[in-house]
Amino acid sequence: AIKQWGEQWERHCVAHSKDSCIKNNLYDFGATGIGKALLLVANGYSLEENITTLKQNQRMVDIMCCDKSLGHLLDNGIKPKFCLVCDANVDYERYLKPFENQLDETILLINVCANPEWSQNGNWKSKYFFVNRDIIKSHEKFSEMTGCTNFIPA
């Protein structure tokens, strides 16, 4: 993957390194959600089948959505607490731009190698960056490039 995507990941890291939130620490979430379940939401049949139930019960759980499901949730009156962006090529125009002014209650969690249009746009409540810790040790390079010290297992 590094041979195929490395140049793009590096460009994205450079763009993210300029963000004032690059140093936000994931430990800020240490006491978040105590007593609540975290519901991870992604697109698919089960989301469609349960969208009404999710809408009716959204206050009972903290919702984390994958990037591509963000707009679908917002279209249905569901405001996720977190949006997770991992992919370098998640289409900003399609999946974020139509919703970029509806994010004041949503925290962006974004990989330093992900599409920087997601971190550079939107009225996010706050933003947190992370680096994937992997066996090829790419996290060392990307952490050094960005100054991000939040690591998660790849």
mmCIF file with all atom_site columns, C-alpha atoms in Angstrom:
data_model
loop_
_atom_site.group_PDB
_atom_site.id
_atom_site.type_symbol
_atom_site.label_atom_id
_atom_site.label_alt_id
_atom_site.label_comp_id
_atom_site.label_asym_id
_atom_site.label_entity_id
_atom_site.label_seq_id
_atom_site.pdbx_PDB_ins_code
_atom_site.Cartn_x
_atom_site.Cartn_y
_atom_site.Cartn_z
_atom_site.occupancy
_atom_site.B_iso_or_equiv
_atom_site.pdbx_formal_charge
_atom_site.auth_seq_id
_atom_site.auth_comp_id
_atom_site.auth_asym_id
_atom_site.auth_atom_id
_atom_site.pdbx_PDB_model_num
ATOM 1   C CA . ALA A 1 1   ? 0.000   0.000  0.000  1.00 0.00 ? 1   ALA A CA 1
ATOM 2   C CA . ILE A 1 2   ? 2.813   2.420  0.814  1.00 0.00 ? 2   ILE A CA 1
ATOM 3   C CA . LYS A 1 3   ? 4.182   2.123  -2.732 1.00 0.00 ? 3   LYS A CA 1
ATOM 4   C CA . GLN A 1 4   ? 0.769   2.745  -4.256 1.00 0.00 ? 4   GLN A CA 1
ATOM 5   C CA . TRP A 1 5   ? -0.516  5.465  -1.932 1.00 0.00 ? 5   TRP A CA 1
ATOM 6   C CA . GLY A 1 6   ? 2.587   6.846  -0.193 1.00 0.00 ? 6   GLY A CA 1
ATOM 7   C CA . GLU A 1 7   ? 2.911   10.085 -2.182 1.00 0.00 ? 7   GLU A CA 1
ATOM 8   C CA . GLN A 1 8   ? -0.743  10.944 -1.666 1.00 0.00 ? 8   GLN A CA 1
ATOM 9   C CA . TRP A 1 9   ? -0.573  10.137 2.041  1.00 0.00 ? 9   TRP A CA 1
ATOM 10  C CA . GLU A 1 10  ? 2.472   12.377 2.396  1.00 0.00 ? 10  GLU A CA 1
ATOM 11  C CA . ARG A 1 11  ? 0.687   15.282 0.659  1.00 0.00 ? 11  ARG A CA 1
ATOM 12  C CA . HIS A 1 12  ? -2.261  14.828 2.995  1.00 0.00 ? 12  HIS A CA 1
ATOM 13  C CA . CYS A 1 13  ? 0.037   14.758 6.025  1.00 0.00 ? 13  CYS A CA 1
ATOM 14  C CA . VAL A 1 14  ? 1.631   18.035 4.970  1.00 0.00 ? 14  VAL A CA 1
ATOM 15  C CA . ALA A 1 15  ? -1.812  19.628 4.604  1.00 0.00 ? 15  ALA A CA 1
ATOM 16  C CA . HIS A 1 16  ? -2.965  18.328 8.002  1.00 0.00 ? 16  HIS A CA 1
ATOM 17  C CA . SER A 1 17  ? 0.252   19.387 9.730  1.00 0.00 ? 17  SER A CA 1
ATOM 18  C CA . LYS A 1 18  ? -0.830  23.026 9.281  1.00 0.00 ? 18  LYS A CA 1
ATOM 19  C CA . ASP A 1 19  ? -4.095  22.497 11.169 1.00 0.00 ? 19  ASP A CA 1
ATOM 20  C CA . SER A 1 20  ? -4.143  24.063 14.630 1.00 0.00 ? 20  SER A CA 1
ATOM 21  C CA . CYS A 1 21  ? -5.976  20.964 15.963 1.00 0.00 ? 21  CYS A CA 1
ATOM 22  C CA . ILE A 1 22  ? -3.183  18.529 14.999 1.00 0.00 ? 22  ILE A CA 1
ATOM 23  C CA . LYS A 1 23  ? -2.047  18.425 18.645 1.00 0.00 ? 23  LYS A CA 1
ATOM 24  C CA . ASN A 1 24  ? -5.505  17.785 20.150 1.00 0.00 ? 24  ASN A CA 1
ATOM 25  C CA . ASN A 1 25  ? -5.126  14.732 22.356 1.00 0.00 ? 25  ASN A CA 1
ATOM 26  C CA . LEU A 1 26  ? -7.443  11.730 22.158 1.00 0.00 ? 26  LEU A CA 1
ATOM 27  C CA . TYR A 1 27  ? -7.112  11.425 25.937 1.00 0.00 ? 27  TYR A CA 1
ATOM 28  C CA . ASP A 1 28  ? -9.602  14.323 26.067 1.00 0.00 ? 28  ASP A CA 1
ATOM 29  C CA . PHE A 1 29  ? -12.216 11.589 25.688 1.00 0.00 ? 29  PHE A CA 1
ATOM 30  C CA . GLY A 1 30  ? -11.151 9.785  28.861 1.00 0.00 ? 30  GLY A CA 1
ATOM 31  C CA . ALA A 1 31  ? -14.501 10.216 30.644 1.00 0.00 ? 31  ALA A CA 1
ATOM 32  C CA . THR A 1 32  ? -16.709 10.642 27.582 1.00 0.00 ? 32  THR A CA 1
ATOM 33  C CA . GLY A 1 33  ? -19.813 8.524  27.289 1.00 0.00 ? 33  GLY A CA 1
ATOM 34  C CA . ILE A 1 34  ? -19.699 6.896  30.706 1.00 0.00 ? 34  ILE A CA 1
ATOM 35  C CA . GLY A 1 35  ? -22.916 4.924  31.064 1.00 0.00 ? 35  GLY A CA 1
ATOM 36  C CA . LYS A 1 36  ? -23.747 5.203  27.358 1.00 0.00 ? 36  LYS A CA 1
ATOM 37  C CA . ALA A 1 37  ? -23.188 2.791  24.515 1.00 0.00 ? 37  ALA A CA 1
ATOM 38  C CA . LEU A 1 38  ? -21.319 3.892  21.401 1.00 0.00 ? 38  LEU A CA 1
ATOM 39  C CA . LEU A 1 39  ? -23.135 2.947  18.234 1.00 0.00 ? 39  LEU A CA 1
ATOM 40  C CA . LEU A 1 40  ? -20.969 2.770  15.112 1.00 0.00 ? 40  LEU A CA 1
ATOM 41  C CA . VAL A 1 41  ? -23.009 3.500  11.996 1.00 0.00 ? 41  VAL A CA 1
ATOM 42  C CA . ALA A 1 42  ? -22.042 2.730  8.402  1.00 0.00 ? 42  ALA A CA 1
ATOM 43  C CA . ASN A 1 43  ? -24.073 2.598  5.198  1.00 0.00 ? 43  ASN A CA 1
ATOM 44  C CA . GLY A 1 44  ? -25.833 -0.620 4.345  1.00 0.00 ? 44  GLY A CA 1
ATOM 45  C CA . TYR A 1 45  ? -29.063 -2.520 4.499  1.00 0.00 ? 45  TYR A CA 1
ATOM 46  C CA . SER A 1 46  ? -29.190 -2.671 8.289  1.00 0.00 ? 46  SER A CA 1
ATOM 47  C CA . LEU A 1 47  ? -28.965 1.138  8.493  1.00 0.00 ? 47  LEU A CA 1
ATOM 48  C CA . GLU A 1 48  ? -31.861 1.548  6.073  1.00 0.00 ? 48  GLU A CA 1
ATOM 49  C CA . GLU A 1 49  ? -33.868 -1.043 7.928  1.00 0.00 ? 49  GLU A CA 1
ATOM 50  C CA . ASN A 1 50  ? -33.306 0.646  11.303 1.00 0.00 ? 50  ASN A CA 1
ATOM 51  C CA . ILE A 1 51  ? -33.124 4.363  10.489 1.00 0.00 ? 51  ILE A CA 1
ATOM 52  C CA . THR A 1 52  ? -36.462 5.140  12.191 1.00 0.00 ? 52  THR A CA 1
ATOM 53  C CA . THR A 1 53  ? -35.465 3.261  15.345 1.00 0.00 ? 53  THR A CA 1
ATOM 54  C CA . LEU A 1 54  ? -32.106 5.026  15.363 1.00 0.00 ? 54  LEU A CA 1
ATOM 55  C CA . LYS A 1 55  ? -33.774 8.417  14.961 1.00 0.00 ? 55  LYS A CA 1
ATOM 56  C CA . GLN A 1 56  ? -36.207 7.723  17.815 1.00 0.00 ? 56  GLN A CA 1
ATOM 57  C CA . ASN A 1 57  ? -33.473 6.507  20.190 1.00 0.00 ? 57  ASN A CA 1
ATOM 58  C CA . GLN A 1 58  ? -30.485 8.665  19.200 1.00 0.00 ? 58  GLN A CA 1
ATOM 59  C CA . ARG A 1 59  ? -30.324 10.416 22.588 1.00 0.00 ? 59  ARG A CA 1
ATOM 60  C CA . MET A 1 60  ? -29.814 7.092  24.374 1.00 0.00 ? 60  MET A CA 1
ATOM 61  C CA . VAL A 1 61  ? -26.473 6.355  22.671 1.00 0.00 ? 61  VAL A CA 1
ATOM 62  C CA . ASP A 1 62  ? -23.444 8.199  21.379 1.00 0.00 ? 62  ASP A CA 1
ATOM 63  C CA . ILE A 1 63  ? -23.316 7.781  17.611 1.00 0.00 ? 63  ILE A CA 1
ATOM 64  C CA . MET A 1 64  ? -20.106 7.494  15.620 1.00 0.00 ? 64  MET A CA 1
ATOM 65  C CA . CYS A 1 65  ? -20.611 7.403  11.879 1.00 0.00 ? 65  CYS A CA 1
ATOM 66  C CA . CYS A 1 66  ? -18.292 6.477  9.079  1.00 0.00 ? 66  CYS A CA 1
ATOM 67  C CA . ASP A 1 67  ? -17.614 9.302  6.633  1.00 0.00 ? 67  ASP A CA 1
ATOM 68  C CA . LYS A 1 68  ? -19.938 8.077  3.890  1.00 0.00 ? 68  LYS A CA 1
ATOM 69  C CA . SER A 1 69  ? -22.923 7.663  6.238  1.00 0.00 ? 69  SER A CA 1
ATOM 70  C CA . LEU A 1 70  ? -22.720 11.216 7.663  1.00 0.00 ? 70  LEU A CA 1
ATOM 71  C CA . GLY A 1 71  ? -25.037 12.810 5.109  1.00 0.00 ? 71  GLY A CA 1
ATOM 72  C CA . HIS A 1 72  ? -27.567 10.012 5.286  1.00 0.00 ? 72  HIS A CA 1
ATOM 73  C CA . LEU A 1 73  ? -27.850 10.449 9.046  1.00 0.00 ? 73  LEU A CA 1
ATOM 74  C CA . LEU A 1 74  ? -28.142 14.229 8.817  1.00 0.00 ? 74  LEU A CA 1
ATOM 75  C CA . ASP A 1 75  ? -30.787 13.911 6.092  1.00 0.00 ? 75  ASP A CA 1
ATOM 76  C CA . ASN A 1 76  ? -32.798 11.851 8.571  1.00 0.00 ? 76  ASN A CA 1
ATOM 77  C CA . GLY A 1 77  ? -32.445 14.289 11.471 1.00 0.00 ? 77  GLY A CA 1
ATOM 78  C CA . ILE A 1 78  ? -29.747 12.269 13.238 1.00 0.00 ? 78  ILE A CA 1
ATOM 79  C CA . LYS A 1 79  ? -26.731 14.222 14.485 1.00 0.00 ? 79  LYS A CA 1
ATOM 80  C CA . PRO A 1 80  ? -23.793 11.912 15.190 1.00 0.00 ? 80  PRO A CA 1
ATOM 81  C CA . LYS A 1 81  ? -21.469 12.788 18.052 1.00 0.00 ? 81  LYS A CA 1
ATOM 82  C CA . PHE A 1 82  ? -18.433 11.605 16.048 1.00 0.00 ? 82  PHE A CA 1
ATOM 83  C CA . CYS A 1 83  ? -17.551 11.216 12.378 1.00 0.00 ? 83  CYS A CA 1
ATOM 84  C CA . LEU A 1 84  ? -14.632 8.926  11.525 1.00 0.00 ? 84  LEU A CA 1
ATOM 85  C CA . VAL A 1 85  ? -12.608 9.545  8.339  1.00 0.00 ? 85  VAL A CA 1
ATOM 86  C CA . CYS A 1 86  ? -9.855  7.066  7.515  1.00 0.00 ? 86  CYS A CA 1
ATOM 87  C CA . ASP A 1 87  ? -9.656  6.962  3.731  1.00 0.00 ? 87  ASP A CA 1
ATOM 88  C CA . ALA A 1 88  ? -7.383  9.166  1.643  1.00 0.00 ? 88  ALA A CA 1
ATOM 89  C CA . ASN A 1 89  ? -9.947  9.293  -1.142 1.00 0.00 ? 89  ASN A CA 1
ATOM 90  C CA . VAL A 1 90  ? -13.308 9.899  0.531  1.00 0.00 ? 90  VAL A CA 1
ATOM 91  C CA . ASP A 1 91  ? -15.092 12.257 -1.836 1.00 0.00 ? 91  ASP A CA 1
ATOM 92  C CA . TYR A 1 92  ? -15.559 15.677 -0.200 1.00 0.00 ? 92  TYR A CA 1
ATOM 93  C CA . GLU A 1 93  ? -17.937 16.973 -2.889 1.00 0.00 ? 93  GLU A CA 1
ATOM 94  C CA . ARG A 1 94  ? -20.320 14.039 -2.514 1.00 0.00 ? 94  ARG A CA 1
ATOM 95  C CA . TYR A 1 95  ? -20.151 13.105 1.148  1.00 0.00 ? 95  TYR A CA 1
ATOM 96  C CA . LEU A 1 96  ? -19.337 16.337 3.037  1.00 0.00 ? 96  LEU A CA 1
ATOM 97  C CA . LYS A 1 97  ? -19.920 19.532 1.046  1.00 0.00 ? 97  LYS A CA 1
ATOM 98  C CA . PRO A 1 98  ? -23.752 19.383 1.093  1.00 0.00 ? 98  PRO A CA 1
ATOM 99  C CA . PHE A 1 99  ? -23.661 19.020 4.889  1.00 0.00 ? 99  PHE A CA 1
ATOM 100 C CA . GLU A 1 100 ? -20.655 21.124 5.910  1.00 0.00 ? 100 GLU A CA 1
ATOM 101 C CA . ASN A 1 101 ? -22.777 23.682 7.805  1.00 0.00 ? 101 ASN A CA 1
ATOM 102 C CA . GLN A 1 102 ? -24.617 21.067 9.907  1.00 0.00 ? 102 GLN A CA 1
ATOM 103 C CA . LEU A 1 103 ? -21.664 19.766 11.933 1.00 0.00 ? 103 LEU A CA 1
ATOM 104 C CA . ASP A 1 104 ? -21.636 22.000 15.003 1.00 0.00 ? 104 ASP A CA 1
ATOM 105 C CA . GLU A 1 105 ? -22.508 19.038 17.262 1.00 0.00 ? 105 GLU A CA 1
ATOM 106 C CA . THR A 1 106 ? -20.158 16.546 15.574 1.00 0.00 ? 106 THR A CA 1
ATOM 107 C CA . ILE A 1 107 ? -16.514 15.863 16.403 1.00 0.00 ? 107 ILE A CA 1
ATOM 108 C CA . LEU A 1 108 ? -14.291 14.882 13.491 1.00 0.00 ? 108 LEU A CA 1
ATOM 109 C CA . LEU A 1 109 ? -11.859 11.998 14.064 1.00 0.00 ? 109 LEU A CA 1
ATOM 110 C CA . ILE A 1 110 ? -9.538  11.887 11.055 1.00 0.00 ? 110 ILE A CA 1
ATOM 111 C CA . ASN A 1 111 ? -6.470  9.973  9.984  1.00 0.00 ? 111 ASN A CA 1
ATOM 112 C CA . VAL A 1 112 ? -3.519  12.230 9.114  1.00 0.00 ? 112 VAL A CA 1
ATOM 113 C CA . CYS A 1 113 ? -3.380  10.510 5.712  1.00 0.00 ? 113 CYS A CA 1
ATOM 114 C CA . ALA A 1 114 ? -7.088  11.069 4.967  1.00 0.00 ? 114 ALA A CA 1
ATOM 115 C CA . ASN A 1 115 ? -8.524  13.562 2.516  1.00 0.00 ? 115 ASN A CA 1
ATOM 116 C CA . PRO A 1 116 ? -7.675  17.018 3.955  1.00 0.00 ? 116 PRO A CA 1
ATOM 117 C CA . GLU A 1 117 ? -10.777 18.581 2.416  1.00 0.00 ? 117 GLU A CA 1
ATOM 118 C CA . TRP A 1 118 ? -12.656 16.968 5.298  1.00 0.00 ? 118 TRP A CA 1
ATOM 119 C CA . SER A 1 119 ? -10.604 18.697 7.988  1.00 0.00 ? 119 SER A CA 1
ATOM 120 C CA . GLN A 1 120 ? -10.344 21.997 6.118  1.00 0.00 ? 120 GLN A CA 1
ATOM 121 C CA . ASN A 1 121 ? -14.099 22.363 5.629  1.00 0.00 ? 121 ASN A CA 1
ATOM 122 C CA . GLY A 1 122 ? -17.179 22.069 7.780  1.00 0.00 ? 122 GLY A CA 1
ATOM 123 C CA . ASN A 1 123 ? -18.245 23.711 11.017 1.00 0.00 ? 123 ASN A CA 1
ATOM 124 C CA . TRP A 1 124 ? -17.062 20.764 13.155 1.00 0.00 ? 124 TRP A CA 1
ATOM 125 C CA . LYS A 1 125 ? -17.523 21.014 16.907 1.00 0.00 ? 125 LYS A CA 1
ATOM 126 C CA . SER A 1 126 ? -13.857 20.017 17.156 1.00 0.00 ? 126 SER A CA 1
ATOM 127 C CA . LYS A 1 127 ? -11.281 17.932 15.298 1.00 0.00 ? 127 LYS A CA 1
ATOM 128 C CA . TYR A 1 128 ? -8.916  15.178 16.390 1.00 0.00 ? 128 TYR A CA 1
ATOM 129 C CA . PHE A 1 129 ? -6.254  13.611 14.220 1.00 0.00 ? 129 PHE A CA 1
ATOM 130 C CA . PHE A 1 130 ? -4.724  10.162 14.582 1.00 0.00 ? 130 PHE A CA 1
ATOM 131 C CA . VAL A 1 131 ? -2.019  8.007  13.022 1.00 0.00 ? 131 VAL A CA 1
ATOM 132 C CA . ASN A 1 132 ? -2.424  4.286  12.356 1.00 0.00 ? 132 ASN A CA 1
ATOM 133 C CA . ARG A 1 133 ? 0.275   2.276  14.154 1.00 0.00 ? 133 ARG A CA 1
ATOM 134 C CA . ASP A 1 134 ? 1.205   -0.528 11.762 1.00 0.00 ? 134 ASP A CA 1
ATOM 135 C CA . ILE A 1 135 ? 3.760   -3.305 11.351 1.00 0.00 ? 135 ILE A CA 1
ATOM 136 C CA . ILE A 1 136 ? 5.632   -1.464 8.585  1.00 0.00 ? 136 ILE A CA 1
ATOM 137 C CA . LYS A 1 137 ? 6.143   1.449  11.008 1.00 0.00 ? 137 LYS A CA 1
ATOM 138 C CA . SER A 1 138 ? 4.693   4.067  8.670  1.00 0.00 ? 138 SER A CA 1
ATOM 139 C CA . HIS A 1 139 ? 3.278   5.697  11.803 1.00 0.00 ? 139 HIS A CA 1
ATOM 140 C CA . GLU A 1 140 ? 6.763   6.899  12.700 1.00 0.00 ? 140 GLU A CA 1
ATOM 141 C CA . LYS A 1 141 ? 7.084   8.844  9.459  1.00 0.00 ? 141 LYS A CA 1
ATOM 142 C CA . PHE A 1 142 ? 3.544   10.242 9.462  1.00 0.00 ? 142 PHE A CA 1
ATOM 143 C CA . SER A 1 143 ? 3.710   11.245 13.118 1.00 0.00 ? 143 SER A CA 1
ATOM 144 C CA . GLU A 1 144 ? 6.987   13.052 12.540 1.00 0.00 ? 144 GLU A CA 1
ATOM 145 C CA . MET A 1 145 ? 5.619   14.803 9.436  1.00 0.00 ? 145 MET A CA 1
ATOM 146 C CA . THR A 1 146 ? 2.501   16.076 11.196 1.00 0.00 ? 146 THR A CA 1
ATOM 147 C CA . GLY A 1 147 ? 3.392   16.360 14.862 1.00 0.00 ? 147 GLY A CA 1
ATOM 148 C CA . CYS A 1 148 ? 0.396   14.135 15.678 1.00 0.00 ? 148 CYS A CA 1
ATOM 149 C CA . THR A 1 149 ? 1.000   11.803 18.614 1.00 0.00 ? 149 THR A CA 1
ATOM 150 C CA . ASN A 1 150 ? -2.378  10.053 18.709 1.00 0.00 ? 150 ASN A CA 1
ATOM 151 C CA . PHE A 1 151 ? -1.804  6.446  17.669 1.00 0.00 ? 151 PHE A CA 1
ATOM 152 C CA . ILE A 1 152 ? -4.387  3.738  17.060 1.00 0.00 ? 152 ILE A CA 1
ATOM 153 C CA . PRO A 1 153 ? -3.712  0.160  15.944 1.00 0.00 ? 153 PRO A CA 1
ATOM 154 C CA . ALA A 1 154 ? -4.037  -0.330 12.200 1.00 0.00 ? 154 ALA A CA 1
#
